[in-house]
PDB file of C-alpha atoms in Angstrom:
ATOM      1  CA  UNK A  16      -8.136  54.667 291.028  1.00 96.00           C
ATOM      2  CA  UNK A  17      -8.205  52.674 287.796  1.00 98.00           C
ATOM      3  CA  UNK A  18      -4.893  51.139 286.710  1.00 98.00           C
ATOM      4  CA  UNK A  19      -4.275  49.654 283.231  1.00 98.00           C
ATOM      5  CA  UNK A  20      -1.295  47.326 282.775  1.00 99.00           C
ATOM      6  CA  UNK A  21      -0.140  45.887 279.463  1.00 98.00           C
ATOM      7  CA  UNK A  22       1.846  42.727 280.212  1.00 98.00           C
ATOM      8  CA  UNK A  23       4.969  41.453 278.432  1.00 98.00           C
ATOM      9  CA  UNK A  24       4.128  39.215 275.480  1.00 97.00           C
ATOM     10  CA  UNK A  25       6.136  36.100 276.338  1.00 96.00           C
ATOM     11  CA  UNK A  26       5.145  33.783 279.174  1.00 97.00           C
ATOM     12  CA  UNK A  27       8.559  33.905 280.851  1.00 97.00           C
ATOM     13  CA  UNK A  28       8.719  37.696 280.697  1.00 98.00           C
ATOM     14  CA  UNK A  29       5.230  37.954 282.171  1.00 98.00           C
ATOM     15  CA  UNK A  30       6.296  35.803 285.121  1.00 98.00           C
ATOM     16  CA  UNK A  31       9.479  37.859 285.542  1.00 98.00           C
ATOM     17  CA  UNK A  32       7.318  40.996 285.723  1.00 98.00           C
ATOM     18  CA  UNK A  33       5.442  39.730 288.799  1.00 98.00           C
ATOM     19  CA  UNK A  34       7.810  41.235 291.423  1.00 98.00           C
ATOM     20  CA  UNK A  35       7.402  44.628 289.736  1.00 98.00           C
ATOM     21  CA  UNK A  36       3.637  44.142 289.681  1.00 98.00           C
ATOM     22  CA  UNK A  37       3.659  43.388 293.411  1.00 98.00           C
ATOM     23  CA  UNK A  38       5.468  46.694 293.992  1.00 98.00           C
ATOM     24  CA  UNK A  39       2.930  48.455 291.801  1.00 98.00           C
ATOM     25  CA  UNK A  40       0.004  46.956 293.712  1.00 98.00           C
ATOM     26  CA  UNK A  41       1.641  47.970 296.996  1.00 98.00           C
ATOM     27  CA  UNK A  42       1.947  51.578 295.812  1.00 98.00           C
ATOM     28  CA  UNK A  43      -1.789  51.769 295.039  1.00 98.00           C
ATOM     29  CA  UNK A  44      -3.423  49.187 297.303  1.00 98.00           C
ATOM     30  CA  UNK A  45      -6.973  50.280 296.481  1.00 97.00           C
ATOM     31  CA  UNK A  46      -6.617  50.494 292.686  1.00 98.00           C
ATOM     32  CA  UNK A  47      -8.867  48.616 290.304  1.00 98.00           C
ATOM     33  CA  UNK A  48      -6.457  46.660 288.109  1.00 98.00           C
ATOM     34  CA  UNK A  49      -7.012  45.771 284.455  1.00 98.00           C
ATOM     35  CA  UNK A  50      -4.512  43.470 282.739  1.00 98.00           C
ATOM     36  CA  UNK A  51      -4.231  43.366 278.960  1.00 98.00           C
ATOM     37  CA  UNK A  52      -1.820  41.254 276.959  1.00 98.00           C
ATOM     38  CA  UNK A  53      -1.163  38.094 274.999  1.00 98.00           C
ATOM     39  CA  UNK A  54      -3.281  35.014 275.779  1.00 98.00           C
ATOM     40  CA  UNK A  55      -0.467  33.250 277.662  1.00 98.00           C
ATOM     41  CA  UNK A  56       0.517  36.312 279.698  1.00 98.00           C
ATOM     42  CA  UNK A  57      -3.039  37.155 280.732  1.00 98.00           C
ATOM     43  CA  UNK A  58      -3.868  33.537 281.526  1.00 98.00           C
ATOM     44  CA  UNK A  59      -0.768  33.166 283.706  1.00 98.00           C
ATOM     45  CA  UNK A  60      -1.438  36.240 285.837  1.00 98.00           C
ATOM     46  CA  UNK A  61      -5.231  36.588 285.940  1.00 98.00           C
ATOM     47  CA  UNK A  62      -5.569  34.534 289.159  1.00 98.00           C
ATOM     48  CA  UNK A  63      -3.945  37.249 291.288  1.00 98.00           C
ATOM     49  CA  UNK A  64      -6.448  38.536 293.886  1.00 98.00           C
ATOM     50  CA  UNK A  65      -5.703  42.168 293.000  1.00 98.00           C
ATOM     51  CA  UNK A  66      -6.750  41.758 289.365  1.00 98.00           C
ATOM     52  CA  UNK A  67     -10.182  43.192 288.665  1.00 98.00           C
ATOM     53  CA  UNK A  68     -10.431  42.662 284.916  1.00 98.00           C
ATOM     54  CA  UNK A  69      -8.477  40.935 282.134  1.00 98.00           C
ATOM     55  CA  UNK A  70      -8.591  41.582 278.385  1.00 98.00           C
ATOM     56  CA  UNK A  71      -6.769  39.473 275.804  1.00 98.00           C
ATOM     57  CA  UNK A  72      -4.970  41.295 273.001  1.00 98.00           C
ATOM     58  CA  UNK A  73      -5.782  39.604 269.677  1.00 97.00           C
ATOM     59  CA  UNK A  74      -4.957  42.580 267.452  1.00 97.00           C
ATOM     60  CA  UNK A  75      -2.544  40.487 265.356  1.00 95.00           C
ATOM     61  CA  UNK A  76      -5.144  37.806 264.627  1.00 93.00           C
ATOM     62  CA  UNK A  77      -6.388  39.255 261.355  1.00 90.00           C
ATOM     63  CA  UNK A  78      -7.437  42.397 259.550  1.00 93.00           C
ATOM     64  CA  UNK A  79      -5.791  45.796 259.842  1.00 97.00           C
ATOM     65  CA  UNK A  80      -3.828  45.895 263.060  1.00 97.00           C
ATOM     66  CA  UNK A  81      -4.113  49.682 263.616  1.00 97.00           C
ATOM     67  CA  UNK A  82      -7.895  49.342 263.385  1.00 98.00           C
ATOM     68  CA  UNK A  83      -7.808  46.367 265.738  1.00 98.00           C
ATOM     69  CA  UNK A  84      -5.711  48.351 268.207  1.00 98.00           C
ATOM     70  CA  UNK A  85      -8.227  51.200 268.047  1.00 98.00           C
ATOM     71  CA  UNK A  86     -11.076  48.792 268.816  1.00 98.00           C
ATOM     72  CA  UNK A  87      -9.146  47.259 271.706  1.00 98.00           C
ATOM     73  CA  UNK A  88      -8.424  50.723 273.118  1.00 98.00           C
ATOM     74  CA  UNK A  89     -12.120  51.617 272.945  1.00 98.00           C
ATOM     75  CA  UNK A  90     -12.920  48.381 274.771  1.00 98.00           C
ATOM     76  CA  UNK A  91     -10.409  49.186 277.514  1.00 98.00           C
ATOM     77  CA  UNK A  92     -11.424  52.815 277.906  1.00 98.00           C
ATOM     78  CA  UNK A  93      -9.660  55.552 279.897  1.00 98.00           C
ATOM     79  CA  UNK A  94      -7.868  54.868 283.169  1.00 98.00           C
ATOM     80  CA  UNK A  95      -6.234  57.076 285.764  1.00 98.00           C
ATOM     81  CA  UNK A  96      -2.859  55.581 284.894  1.00 98.00           C
ATOM     82  CA  UNK A  97      -1.688  53.178 282.188  1.00 98.00           C
ATOM     83  CA  UNK A  98       1.649  51.473 281.761  1.00 98.00           C
ATOM     84  CA  UNK A  99       3.077  48.927 279.368  1.00 98.00           C
ATOM     85  CA  UNK A 100       5.876  46.443 279.989  1.00 98.00           C
ATOM     86  CA  UNK A 101       6.397  46.446 276.230  1.00 98.00           C
ATOM     87  CA  UNK A 102       8.184  49.048 274.116  1.00 95.00           C
ATOM     88  CA  UNK A 103       6.490  48.315 270.792  1.00 94.00           C
ATOM     89  CA  UNK A 104       4.909  51.039 268.661  1.00 96.00           C
ATOM     90  CA  UNK A 105       1.496  49.408 268.978  1.00 97.00           C
ATOM     91  CA  UNK A 106       1.790  49.458 272.773  1.00 98.00           C
ATOM     92  CA  UNK A 107       2.308  53.212 272.683  1.00 97.00           C
ATOM     93  CA  UNK A 108      -0.597  53.570 270.280  1.00 98.00           C
ATOM     94  CA  UNK A 109      -2.869  51.388 272.403  1.00 98.00           C
ATOM     95  CA  UNK A 110      -2.283  53.340 275.591  1.00 98.00           C
ATOM     96  CA  UNK A 111      -2.736  56.682 273.819  1.00 98.00           C
ATOM     97  CA  UNK A 112      -5.989  55.597 272.167  1.00 98.00           C
ATOM     98  CA  UNK A 113      -7.516  54.578 275.503  1.00 98.00           C
ATOM     99  CA  UNK A 114      -7.664  58.262 276.350  1.00 98.00           C
ATOM    100  CA  UNK A 115      -5.539  57.804 279.471  1.00 98.00           C
ATOM    101  CA  UNK A 116      -3.481  60.916 280.221  1.00 98.00           C
ATOM    102  CA  UNK A 117      -0.804  59.404 282.474  1.00 98.00           C
ATOM    103  CA  UNK A 118       1.010  56.809 280.374  1.00 98.00           C
ATOM    104  CA  UNK A 119       4.325  55.004 280.928  1.00 98.00           C
ATOM    105  CA  UNK A 120       6.129  52.762 278.437  1.00 98.00           C
ATOM    106  CA  UNK A 121       8.921  50.358 279.370  1.00 98.00           C
ATOM    107  CA  UNK A 122      12.193  51.236 277.648  1.00 93.00           C
ATOM    108  CA  UNK A 123      14.664  48.365 277.756  1.00 81.00           C
ATOM    109  CA  UNK A 124      17.495  50.738 276.808  1.00 77.00           C
ATOM    110  CA  UNK A 125      16.683  53.378 279.413  1.00 66.00           C
ATOM    111  CA  UNK A 126      19.193  54.210 282.155  1.00 44.00           C
ATOM    112  CA  UNK A 127      17.069  56.928 283.729  1.00 52.00           C
ATOM    113  CA  UNK A 128      15.585  54.686 286.398  1.00 53.00           C
ATOM    114  CA  UNK A 129      17.617  54.037 289.561  1.00 57.00           C
ATOM    115  CA  UNK A 130      18.058  50.319 290.066  1.00 58.00           C
ATOM    116  CA  UNK A 131      16.641  48.621 293.157  1.00 55.00           C
ATOM    117  CA  UNK A 132      18.853  48.001 296.151  1.00 54.00           C
ATOM    118  CA  UNK A 133      19.369  44.344 295.149  1.00 55.00           C
ATOM    119  CA  UNK A 134      21.429  45.322 292.118  1.00 52.00           C
ATOM    120  CA  UNK A 135      25.208  45.488 292.191  1.00 51.00           C
ATOM    121  CA  UNK A 136      26.989  47.799 289.766  1.00 47.00           C
ATOM    122  CA  UNK A 137      29.415  44.970 289.035  1.00 47.00           C
ATOM    123  CA  UNK A 138      26.744  42.484 288.015  1.00 63.00           C
ATOM    124  CA  UNK A 139      24.534  42.177 284.968  1.00 83.00           C
ATOM    125  CA  UNK A 140      21.036  43.574 285.319  1.00 95.00           C
ATOM    126  CA  UNK A 141      18.438  40.833 285.523  1.00 97.00           C
ATOM    127  CA  UNK A 142      15.198  41.295 283.608  1.00 97.00           C
ATOM    128  CA  UNK A 143      13.325  41.264 286.921  1.00 98.00           C
ATOM    129  CA  UNK A 144      15.414  44.235 288.064  1.00 97.00           C
ATOM    130  CA  UNK A 145      14.751  46.105 284.841  1.00 97.00           C
ATOM    131  CA  UNK A 146      11.017  45.704 285.293  1.00 98.00           C
ATOM    132  CA  UNK A 147      11.272  46.763 288.944  1.00 98.00           C
ATOM    133  CA  UNK A 148      13.224  49.889 288.000  1.00 97.00           C
ATOM    134  CA  UNK A 149      10.544  50.754 285.434  1.00 98.00           C
ATOM    135  CA  UNK A 150       7.804  50.482 288.033  1.00 98.00           C
ATOM    136  CA  UNK A 151       9.850  52.573 290.459  1.00 98.00           C
ATOM    137  CA  UNK A 152       9.822  55.333 287.873  1.00 97.00           C
ATOM    138  CA  UNK A 153       6.037  55.091 287.725  1.00 98.00           C
ATOM    139  CA  UNK A 154       5.493  55.021 291.501  1.00 98.00           C
ATOM    140  CA  UNK A 155       8.318  57.333 292.552  1.00 97.00           C
ATOM    141  CA  UNK A 156       9.449  54.710 295.077  1.00 98.00           C
ATOM    142  CA  UNK A 157      12.622  52.653 295.347  1.00 97.00           C
ATOM    143  CA  UNK A 158      11.218  49.183 295.950  1.00 98.00           C
ATOM    144  CA  UNK A 159      13.454  46.163 295.485  1.00 98.00           C
ATOM    145  CA  UNK A 160      11.964  43.212 293.606  1.00 98.00           C
ATOM    146  CA  UNK A 161      10.808  40.282 295.692  1.00 98.00           C
ATOM    147  CA  UNK A 162      10.260  36.694 294.521  1.00 98.00           C
ATOM    148  CA  UNK A 163       8.261  35.676 291.477  1.00 98.00           C
ATOM    149  CA  UNK A 164       4.588  35.027 292.084  1.00 98.00           C
ATOM    150  CA  UNK A 165       1.941  32.841 290.474  1.00 98.00           C
ATOM    151  CA  UNK A 166      -1.424  32.167 292.078  1.00 98.00           C
ATOM    152  CA  UNK A 167      -2.533  28.944 290.411  1.00 98.00           C
ATOM    153  CA  UNK A 168      -2.672  25.994 292.858  1.00 98.00           C
ATOM    154  CA  UNK A 169      -0.136  23.212 292.318  1.00 97.00           C
ATOM    155  CA  UNK A 170      -0.690  19.501 291.880  1.00 93.00           C
ATOM    156  CA  UNK A 171       0.729  16.860 294.208  1.00 90.00           C
ATOM    157  CA  UNK A 172       1.978  13.719 292.406  1.00 94.00           C
ATOM    158  CA  UNK A 173       1.996  10.453 294.342  1.00 93.00           C
ATOM    159  CA  UNK A 174       5.621   9.670 293.448  1.00 95.00           C
ATOM    160  CA  UNK A 175       8.773  11.790 292.988  1.00 96.00           C
ATOM    161  CA  UNK A 176       8.486  13.390 289.566  1.00 97.00           C
ATOM    162  CA  UNK A 177      11.058  14.767 287.117  1.00 98.00           C
ATOM    163  CA  UNK A 178       9.844  17.218 284.495  1.00 98.00           C
ATOM    164  CA  UNK A 179      11.465  17.622 281.081  1.00 98.00           C
ATOM    165  CA  UNK A 180      10.923  20.777 279.065  1.00 97.00           C
ATOM    166  CA  UNK A 181      12.743  20.459 275.713  1.00 94.00           C
ATOM    167  CA  UNK A 182      11.122  23.370 273.919  1.00 78.00           C
ATOM    168  CA  UNK A 183      11.828  27.089 273.720  1.00 66.00           C
ATOM    169  CA  UNK A 184       9.450  29.312 271.791  1.00 61.00           C
ATOM    170  CA  UNK A 185      12.175  31.848 270.971  1.00 61.00           C
ATOM    171  CA  UNK A 186      13.978  29.511 268.552  1.00 63.00           C
ATOM    172  CA  UNK A 187      15.913  26.299 268.003  1.00 80.00           C
ATOM    173  CA  UNK A 188      19.228  27.761 269.238  1.00 82.00           C
ATOM    174  CA  UNK A 189      17.940  27.554 272.842  1.00 83.00           C
ATOM    175  CA  UNK A 190      16.972  23.883 272.580  1.00 88.00           C
ATOM    176  CA  UNK A 191      18.876  20.899 273.881  1.00 95.00           C
ATOM    177  CA  UNK A 192      18.484  17.609 272.002  1.00 94.00           C
ATOM    178  CA  UNK A 193      15.700  15.005 272.378  1.00 94.00           C
ATOM    179  CA  UNK A 194      18.134  12.104 272.654  1.00 96.00           C
ATOM    180  CA  UNK A 195      20.019  13.900 275.444  1.00 97.00           C
ATOM    181  CA  UNK A 196      16.807  14.511 277.386  1.00 97.00           C
ATOM    182  CA  UNK A 197      15.862  10.860 276.900  1.00 98.00           C
ATOM    183  CA  UNK A 198      19.259   9.575 278.020  1.00 98.00           C
ATOM    184  CA  UNK A 199      19.095  11.744 281.141  1.00 98.00           C
ATOM    185  CA  UNK A 200      15.557  10.656 281.994  1.00 98.00           C
ATOM    186  CA  UNK A 201      16.292   6.976 281.389  1.00 98.00           C
ATOM    187  CA  UNK A 202      19.135   7.080 283.911  1.00 98.00           C
ATOM    188  CA  UNK A 203      16.793   8.495 286.558  1.00 98.00           C
ATOM    189  CA  UNK A 204      13.562   6.670 285.736  1.00 98.00           C
ATOM    190  CA  UNK A 205      13.849   4.267 288.684  1.00 97.00           C
ATOM    191  CA  UNK A 206      13.782   7.218 291.096  1.00 95.00           C
ATOM    192  CA  UNK A 207      11.365   9.527 289.266  1.00 97.00           C
ATOM    193  CA  UNK A 208       8.240   9.377 287.205  1.00 98.00           C
ATOM    194  CA  UNK A 209       8.896  11.375 284.029  1.00 98.00           C
ATOM    195  CA  UNK A 210       6.644  14.139 282.724  1.00 98.00           C
ATOM    196  CA  UNK A 211       7.367  15.814 279.382  1.00 98.00           C
ATOM    197  CA  UNK A 212       6.150  19.369 278.798  1.00 98.00           C
ATOM    198  CA  UNK A 213       5.849  21.539 275.718  1.00 96.00           C
ATOM    199  CA  UNK A 214       3.635  23.990 273.905  1.00 93.00           C
ATOM    200  CA  UNK A 215       1.628  23.361 270.724  1.00 93.00           C
ATOM    201  CA  UNK A 216       4.737  23.967 268.606  1.00 90.00           C
ATOM    202  CA  UNK A 217       6.830  21.511 270.608  1.00 93.00           C
ATOM    203  CA  UNK A 218       4.686  18.378 270.290  1.00 95.00           C
ATOM    204  CA  UNK A 219       7.085  16.716 267.841  1.00 94.00           C
ATOM    205  CA  UNK A 220      10.229  17.128 269.948  1.00 95.00           C
ATOM    206  CA  UNK A 221       8.353  15.940 273.047  1.00 96.00           C
ATOM    207  CA  UNK A 222       7.078  12.963 271.068  1.00 97.00           C
ATOM    208  CA  UNK A 223      10.634  12.087 270.043  1.00 96.00           C
ATOM    209  CA  UNK A 224      11.661  11.957 273.706  1.00 97.00           C
ATOM    210  CA  UNK A 225       8.668   9.827 274.660  1.00 98.00           C
ATOM    211  CA  UNK A 226       9.334   7.430 271.791  1.00 98.00           C
ATOM    212  CA  UNK A 227      13.022   7.160 272.708  1.00 97.00           C
ATOM    213  CA  UNK A 228      12.137   6.355 276.315  1.00 98.00           C
ATOM    214  CA  UNK A 229       9.593   3.784 275.184  1.00 97.00           C
ATOM    215  CA  UNK A 230      12.261   2.052 273.099  1.00 97.00           C
ATOM    216  CA  UNK A 231      14.456   1.933 276.217  1.00 97.00           C
ATOM    217  CA  UNK A 232      11.661   0.158 278.087  1.00 97.00           C
ATOM    218  CA  UNK A 233      10.745   3.158 280.264  1.00 97.00           C
ATOM    219  CA  UNK A 234       7.020   3.105 280.976  1.00 96.00           C
ATOM    220  CA  UNK A 235       6.509   5.630 283.801  1.00 98.00           C
ATOM    221  CA  UNK A 236       6.339   8.530 281.336  1.00 98.00           C
ATOM    222  CA  UNK A 237       3.584  11.095 280.729  1.00 98.00           C
ATOM    223  CA  UNK A 238       3.698  13.374 277.698  1.00 98.00           C
ATOM    224  CA  UNK A 239       1.733  16.591 278.315  1.00 98.00           C
ATOM    225  CA  UNK A 240       3.119  18.555 275.369  1.00 97.00           C
ATOM    226  CA  UNK A 241       0.397  20.554 273.663  1.00 96.00           C
ATOM    227  CA  UNK A 242      -2.224  19.281 276.099  1.00 97.00           C
ATOM    228  CA  UNK A 243      -2.179  21.769 278.991  1.00 98.00           C
ATOM    229  CA  UNK A 244      -3.752  25.139 279.580  1.00 98.00           C
ATOM    230  CA  UNK A 245      -1.592  27.708 281.372  1.00 98.00           C
ATOM    231  CA  UNK A 246      -3.236  26.998 284.757  1.00 98.00           C
ATOM    232  CA  UNK A 247      -2.719  23.265 284.180  1.00 98.00           C
ATOM    233  CA  UNK A 248       0.905  23.888 283.206  1.00 98.00           C
ATOM    234  CA  UNK A 249       1.454  25.883 286.408  1.00 98.00           C
ATOM    235  CA  UNK A 250      -0.176  23.153 288.496  1.00 98.00           C
ATOM    236  CA  UNK A 251       1.939  20.407 286.928  1.00 98.00           C
ATOM    237  CA  UNK A 252       5.274  22.253 286.961  1.00 98.00           C
ATOM    238  CA  UNK A 253       4.689  23.591 290.463  1.00 98.00           C
ATOM    239  CA  UNK A 254       4.231  20.069 291.805  1.00 97.00           C
ATOM    240  CA  UNK A 255       7.465  18.644 290.383  1.00 97.00           C
ATOM    241  CA  UNK A 256      10.326  17.377 292.525  1.00 96.00           C
ATOM    242  CA  UNK A 257      12.866  18.408 289.885  1.00 97.00           C
ATOM    243  CA  UNK A 258      12.798  20.124 286.491  1.00 98.00           C
ATOM    244  CA  UNK A 259      15.211  19.882 283.548  1.00 98.00           C
ATOM    245  CA  UNK A 260      14.571  22.725 281.142  1.00 97.00           C
ATOM    246  CA  UNK A 261      15.967  25.181 278.669  1.00 95.00           C
ATOM    247  CA  UNK A 262      15.677  28.955 278.993  1.00 94.00           C
ATOM    248  CA  UNK A 263      11.907  29.171 278.630  1.00 94.00           C
ATOM    249  CA  UNK A 264       8.617  30.288 280.121  1.00 96.00           C
ATOM    250  CA  UNK A 265       8.122  27.069 282.114  1.00 97.00           C
ATOM    251  CA  UNK A 266      11.584  27.607 283.629  1.00 98.00           C
ATOM    252  CA  UNK A 267      10.277  30.812 285.227  1.00 98.00           C
ATOM    253  CA  UNK A 268       7.060  29.078 286.305  1.00 98.00           C
ATOM    254  CA  UNK A 269       9.255  26.572 288.158  1.00 98.00           C
ATOM    255  CA  UNK A 270      11.144  29.434 289.806  1.00 98.00           C
ATOM    256  CA  UNK A 271       7.888  31.004 290.985  1.00 98.00           C
ATOM    257  CA  UNK A 272       7.044  27.765 292.804  1.00 98.00           C
ATOM    258  CA  UNK A 273      10.590  27.118 294.061  1.00 97.00           C
ATOM    259  CA  UNK A 274      10.954  23.865 292.117  1.00 97.00           C
ATOM    260  CA  UNK A 275      14.534  22.469 292.097  1.00 97.00           C
ATOM    261  CA  UNK A 276      15.653  23.161 288.537  1.00 98.00           C
ATOM    262  CA  UNK A 277      18.519  22.366 286.188  1.00 98.00           C
ATOM    263  CA  UNK A 278      18.475  25.097 283.527  1.00 97.00           C
ATOM    264  CA  UNK A 279      20.281  24.668 280.210  1.00 97.00           C
ATOM    265  CA  UNK A 280      21.657  27.891 278.725  1.00 94.00           C
ATOM    266  CA  UNK A 281      23.385  28.416 275.388  1.00 91.00           C
ATOM    267  CA  UNK A 282      22.794  31.453 273.163  1.00 90.00           C
ATOM    268  CA  UNK A 283      21.082  33.659 275.764  1.00 90.00           C
ATOM    269  CA  UNK A 284      22.427  35.778 278.633  1.00 89.00           C
ATOM    270  CA  UNK A 285      21.989  33.641 281.716  1.00 94.00           C
ATOM    271  CA  UNK A 286      22.753  36.552 284.062  1.00 96.00           C
ATOM    272  CA  UNK A 287      19.705  38.413 282.723  1.00 96.00           C
ATOM    273  CA  UNK A 288      17.096  35.667 282.370  1.00 96.00           C
ATOM    274  CA  UNK A 289      18.085  32.874 284.773  1.00 97.00           C
ATOM    275  CA  UNK A 290      15.681  31.824 287.514  1.00 98.00           C
ATOM    276  CA  UNK A 291      15.031  34.673 289.920  1.00 98.00           C
ATOM    277  CA  UNK A 292      15.401  33.965 293.643  1.00 98.00           C
ATOM    278  CA  UNK A 293      15.177  30.182 293.330  1.00 97.00           C
ATOM    279  CA  UNK A 294      17.787  28.859 295.802  1.00 95.00           C
ATOM    280  CA  UNK A 295      17.580  25.375 294.288  1.00 96.00           C
ATOM    281  CA  UNK A 296      18.650  26.110 290.734  1.00 97.00           C
ATOM    282  CA  UNK A 297      21.703  24.930 288.803  1.00 98.00           C
ATOM    283  CA  UNK A 298      22.724  26.435 285.460  1.00 98.00           C
ATOM    284  CA  UNK A 299      24.479  24.247 282.883  1.00 98.00           C
ATOM    285  CA  UNK A 300      26.262  26.198 280.167  1.00 96.00           C
ATOM    286  CA  UNK A 301      29.494  26.250 278.169  1.00 93.00           C
ATOM    287  CA  UNK A 302      31.777  29.277 278.018  1.00 88.00           C
ATOM    288  CA  UNK A 303      32.347  30.004 274.329  1.00 89.00           C
ATOM    289  CA  UNK A 304      33.620  32.963 272.319  1.00 89.00           C
ATOM    290  CA  UNK A 305      30.450  32.996 270.213  1.00 91.00           C
ATOM    291  CA  UNK A 306      28.056  32.863 273.163  1.00 89.00           C
ATOM    292  CA  UNK A 307      25.775  34.427 274.051  1.00 92.00           C
ATOM    293  CA  UNK A 308      24.876  35.308 270.468  1.00 92.00           C
ATOM    294  CA  UNK A 309      21.167  35.943 271.225  1.00 86.00           C
ATOM    295  CA  UNK A 310      20.196  34.409 267.874  1.00 92.00           C
ATOM    296  CA  UNK A 311      17.126  32.249 267.237  1.00 84.00           C
ATOM    297  CA  UNK A 312      19.207  29.766 265.224  1.00 89.00           C
ATOM    298  CA  UNK A 313      22.942  29.108 265.451  1.00 89.00           C
ATOM    299  CA  UNK A 314      24.624  31.498 262.974  1.00 89.00           C
ATOM    300  CA  UNK A 315      27.756  29.315 262.851  1.00 86.00           C
ATOM    301  CA  UNK A 316      25.744  26.109 262.252  1.00 82.00           C
ATOM    302  CA  UNK A 317      27.597  24.073 264.910  1.00 86.00           C
ATOM    303  CA  UNK A 318      25.313  24.805 267.914  1.00 91.00           C
ATOM    304  CA  UNK A 319      28.193  23.867 270.196  1.00 90.00           C
ATOM    305  CA  UNK A 320      26.894  25.936 273.121  1.00 93.00           C
ATOM    306  CA  UNK A 321      24.077  23.420 273.605  1.00 92.00           C
ATOM    307  CA  UNK A 322      25.529  20.359 271.908  1.00 92.00           C
ATOM    308  CA  UNK A 323      28.489  20.176 274.298  1.00 95.00           C
ATOM    309  CA  UNK A 324      26.288  19.972 277.400  1.00 96.00           C
ATOM    310  CA  UNK A 325      26.196  16.246 278.185  1.00 98.00           C
ATOM    311  CA  UNK A 326      23.498  14.047 279.741  1.00 98.00           C
ATOM    312  CA  UNK A 327      25.989  13.061 282.444  1.00 98.00           C
ATOM    313  CA  UNK A 328      26.300  16.703 283.506  1.00 98.00           C
ATOM    314  CA  UNK A 329      22.517  16.956 283.699  1.00 98.00           C
ATOM    315  CA  UNK A 330      22.247  13.707 285.676  1.00 98.00           C
ATOM    316  CA  UNK A 331      24.849  14.847 288.208  1.00 98.00           C
ATOM    317  CA  UNK A 332      23.125  18.227 288.621  1.00 98.00           C
ATOM    318  CA  UNK A 333      19.738  16.581 289.195  1.00 98.00           C
ATOM    319  CA  UNK A 334      21.245  14.164 291.717  1.00 96.00           C
ATOM    320  CA  UNK A 335      22.799  17.105 293.549  1.00 96.00           C
ATOM    321  CA  UNK A 336      19.443  18.864 293.735  1.00 96.00           C
ATOM    322  CA  UNK A 337      17.752  15.636 294.827  1.00 89.00           C
ATOM    323  CA  UNK A 338      20.267  15.264 297.648  1.00 85.00           C
ATOM    324  CA  UNK A 339      19.619  18.848 298.787  1.00 74.00           C
ATOM    325  CA  UNK A 340      15.850  18.280 298.649  1.00 67.00           C
ATOM    326  CA  UNK A 341      16.059  15.117 300.767  1.00 60.00           C
ATOM    327  CA  UNK A 342      18.192  16.888 303.384  1.00 54.00           C
ATOM    328  CA  UNK A 343      15.654  19.718 303.609  1.00 56.00           C
ATOM    329  CA  UNK A 344      12.773  17.266 304.064  1.00 56.00           C
ATOM    330  CA  UNK A 345      14.632  15.533 306.912  1.00 49.00           C
TER     331      UNK A 345
END
């Protein structure tokens, strides 16, 4: 059997799809699996031992996108079954043009799929559960989602290490402030080496944190923003002793490796996109009438949902996680 899977576009969503993918692989244990998707999604998941082939979708890179989609579909060819974790028009077009007869498209508004046994009717539906319900519709099973999974090996720093992830590709509304990250890190620098993360679009904000820490006389700082591949990012995040991050792709990478994490939430729905099945995770957020607004930038211009989270709250949360970690190691 040949199985074609179009991955979610965003890094975090791709990681959150991994429990559903595990259920899919279990349903067809002998299938040849082709993954297609954005560069970050494909790179994150291509190390899985069940993956036979990966193809990067660059149809938005230039030229006529419909023609590019047609060419990509011809490259992929027909499969016995194709499914997409996206609901975009071009995803539907891509799967149709491959010539695959059995096609399934994720519908984020659909209520036709029974939810896995882990879901409570009184609770919000996590994105992981939505993906699992979609796959259950494809397989005809009722599998509950397990933990997140990434297959890149992790690094092992010589000293306890605290990671800072100030960026969020979705928009500025999800970002905490460089000076707050720096103040938090400075207070903990005697106990942790500091590593700053960020994508190519987050080099400036990471640089601001590094410069602030340098002015405070903190020298045990590494700035990796814009300098890591996805496998290198997984290796570095997976080896951390603690992680301070916004709602972002690296936050879900940390969850996949069980890294103790303090997650900062403001304009997004924490019940739906918080770390999945990470027992050592603390969410910092403020209850506000305007939140969660789900906007890329603060529509009210005050950004209070993130601004009111203090460095002291972050420090206390990290110290709590550190205490738990030390007890476990004993």
